[in-house]
Short mmCIF file of C-alpha atoms in Angstrom, two decimals:
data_model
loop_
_atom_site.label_atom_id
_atom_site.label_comp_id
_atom_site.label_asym_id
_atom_site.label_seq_id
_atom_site.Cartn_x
_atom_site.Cartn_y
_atom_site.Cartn_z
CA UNK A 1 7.99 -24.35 34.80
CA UNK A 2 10.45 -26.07 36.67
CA UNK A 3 13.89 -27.85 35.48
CA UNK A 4 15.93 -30.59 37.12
CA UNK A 5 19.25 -31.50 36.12
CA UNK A 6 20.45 -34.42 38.47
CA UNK A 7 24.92 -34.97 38.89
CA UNK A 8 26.77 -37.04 41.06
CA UNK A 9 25.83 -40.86 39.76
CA UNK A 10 28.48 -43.49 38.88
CA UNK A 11 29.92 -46.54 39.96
CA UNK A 12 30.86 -47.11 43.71
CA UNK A 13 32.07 -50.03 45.54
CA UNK A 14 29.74 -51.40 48.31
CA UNK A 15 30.30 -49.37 51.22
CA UNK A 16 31.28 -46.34 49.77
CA UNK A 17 29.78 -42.80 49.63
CA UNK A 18 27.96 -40.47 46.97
CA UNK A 19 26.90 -37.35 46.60
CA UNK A 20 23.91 -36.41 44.24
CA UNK A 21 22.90 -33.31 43.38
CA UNK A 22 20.18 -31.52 41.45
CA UNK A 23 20.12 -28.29 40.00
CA UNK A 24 16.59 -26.62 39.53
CA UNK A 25 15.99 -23.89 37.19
CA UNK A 26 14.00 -20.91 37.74
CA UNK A 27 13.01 -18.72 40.92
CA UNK A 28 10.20 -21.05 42.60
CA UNK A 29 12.42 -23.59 43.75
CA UNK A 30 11.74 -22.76 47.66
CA UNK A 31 7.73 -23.26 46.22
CA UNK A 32 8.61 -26.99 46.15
CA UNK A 33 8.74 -29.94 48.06
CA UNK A 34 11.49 -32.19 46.96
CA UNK A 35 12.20 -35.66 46.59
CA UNK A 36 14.66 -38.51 45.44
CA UNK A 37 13.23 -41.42 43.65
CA UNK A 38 14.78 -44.74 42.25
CA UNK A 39 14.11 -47.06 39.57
CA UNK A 40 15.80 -50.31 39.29
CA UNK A 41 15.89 -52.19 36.05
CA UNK A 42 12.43 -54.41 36.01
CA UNK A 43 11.09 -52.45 38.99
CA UNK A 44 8.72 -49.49 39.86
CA UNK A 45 9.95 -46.76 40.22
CA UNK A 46 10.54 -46.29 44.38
CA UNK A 47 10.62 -43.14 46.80
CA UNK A 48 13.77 -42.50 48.86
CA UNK A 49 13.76 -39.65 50.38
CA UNK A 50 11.91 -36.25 50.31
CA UNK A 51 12.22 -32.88 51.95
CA UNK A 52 9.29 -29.71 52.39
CA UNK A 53 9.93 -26.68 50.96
CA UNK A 54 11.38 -25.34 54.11
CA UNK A 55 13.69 -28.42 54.70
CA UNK A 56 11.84 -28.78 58.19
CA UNK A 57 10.00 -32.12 57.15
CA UNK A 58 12.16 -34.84 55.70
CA UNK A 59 10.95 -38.44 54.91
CA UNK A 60 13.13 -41.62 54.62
CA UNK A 61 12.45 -44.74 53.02
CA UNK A 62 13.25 -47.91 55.67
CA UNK A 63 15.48 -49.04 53.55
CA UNK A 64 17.97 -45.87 52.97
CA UNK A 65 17.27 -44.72 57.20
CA UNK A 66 20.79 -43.77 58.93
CA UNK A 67 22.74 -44.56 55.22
CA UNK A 68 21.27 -41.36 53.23
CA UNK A 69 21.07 -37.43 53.81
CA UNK A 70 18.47 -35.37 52.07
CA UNK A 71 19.02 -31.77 52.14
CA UNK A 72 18.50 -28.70 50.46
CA UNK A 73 19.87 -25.54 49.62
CA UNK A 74 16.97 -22.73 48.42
CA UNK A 75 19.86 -19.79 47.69
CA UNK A 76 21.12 -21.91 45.34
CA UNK A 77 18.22 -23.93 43.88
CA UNK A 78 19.57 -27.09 44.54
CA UNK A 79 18.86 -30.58 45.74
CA UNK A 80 21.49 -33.01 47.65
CA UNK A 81 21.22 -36.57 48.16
CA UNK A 82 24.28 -38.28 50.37
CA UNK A 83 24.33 -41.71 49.84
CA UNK A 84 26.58 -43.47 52.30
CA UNK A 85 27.41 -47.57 52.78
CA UNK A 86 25.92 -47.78 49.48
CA UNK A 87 24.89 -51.82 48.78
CA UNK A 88 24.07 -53.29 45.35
CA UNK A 89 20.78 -53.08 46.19
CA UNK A 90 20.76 -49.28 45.99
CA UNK A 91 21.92 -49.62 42.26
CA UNK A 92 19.32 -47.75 40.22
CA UNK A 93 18.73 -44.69 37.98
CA UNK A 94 18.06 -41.80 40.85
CA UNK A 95 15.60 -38.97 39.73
CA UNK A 96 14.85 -35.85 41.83
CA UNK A 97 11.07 -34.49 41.26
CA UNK A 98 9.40 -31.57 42.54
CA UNK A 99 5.77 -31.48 44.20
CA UNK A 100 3.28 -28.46 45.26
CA UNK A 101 1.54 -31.16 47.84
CA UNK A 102 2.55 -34.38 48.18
CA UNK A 103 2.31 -37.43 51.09
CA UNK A 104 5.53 -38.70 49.33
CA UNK A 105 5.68 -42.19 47.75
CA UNK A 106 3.33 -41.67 44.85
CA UNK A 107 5.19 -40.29 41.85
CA UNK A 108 2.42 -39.17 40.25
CA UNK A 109 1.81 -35.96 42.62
CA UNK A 110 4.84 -35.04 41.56
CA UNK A 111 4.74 -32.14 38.35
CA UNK A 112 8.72 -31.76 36.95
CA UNK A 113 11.04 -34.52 37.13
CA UNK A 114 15.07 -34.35 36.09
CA UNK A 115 16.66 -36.98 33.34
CA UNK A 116 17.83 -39.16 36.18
CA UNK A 117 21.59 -40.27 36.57
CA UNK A 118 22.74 -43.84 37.40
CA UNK A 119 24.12 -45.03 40.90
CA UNK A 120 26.02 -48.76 40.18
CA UNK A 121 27.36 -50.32 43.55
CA UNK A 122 29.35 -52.93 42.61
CA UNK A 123 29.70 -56.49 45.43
#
């Protein structure tokens, strides 16, 4: 069993800077790959960004490429997301959500998922 506790959201001016984090509970973090979604009101919910286990591999959405930072940190069992020139359109509740195998974008190979925690970027 795996917890997520996401941090970080609130409201941001377009063009400014984030930083989420999520905390993971137990000792099989480093057993997980790792991955930022998004869900906009009256929208699917949407991958951002994911990371492997090792933080080798990372994946980027088109749409967040050279604005956000996935990373990792397995000593601590947590889960960054930098979110820079934000833009209204990145406005959404931002879950992380942790996978044994996954190709990415489909949420439902993903087993634990945190509470979420809202981004606003305001025009």
């Amino acid at each position: 069993q795996v917890q997520l506790v996401e941090s970080g959201g609130g409201l941001v001016q377009a063009g400014g800077s984030l930083r989420l984090s999520c905390a993971a509970s137990g000792r099989t973090f480093s057993s997980y790959d790792m991955a930022w979604f998004r869900q906009a009101p009256g929208k699917e919910r949407e991958i951002v960004v994911g990371i492997r286990r090792s933080g080798a591999i990372t994946y980027y959405a088109d749409s967040v490429k050279g604005r956000f930072t996935i990373s990792r940190d397995n000593a601590k069992n947590t889960l960054y997301l930098q979110m820079n020139s934000l833009k209204p359109e990145d406005t959404a509740v931002y879950y992380c959500a942790a996978s044994r195998s996954t190709d990415w974008a489909r949420p439902y190979e993903y087993e634990y998922w945190g509470q979420g925690t809202q981004v606003t970027v305001s025009s």
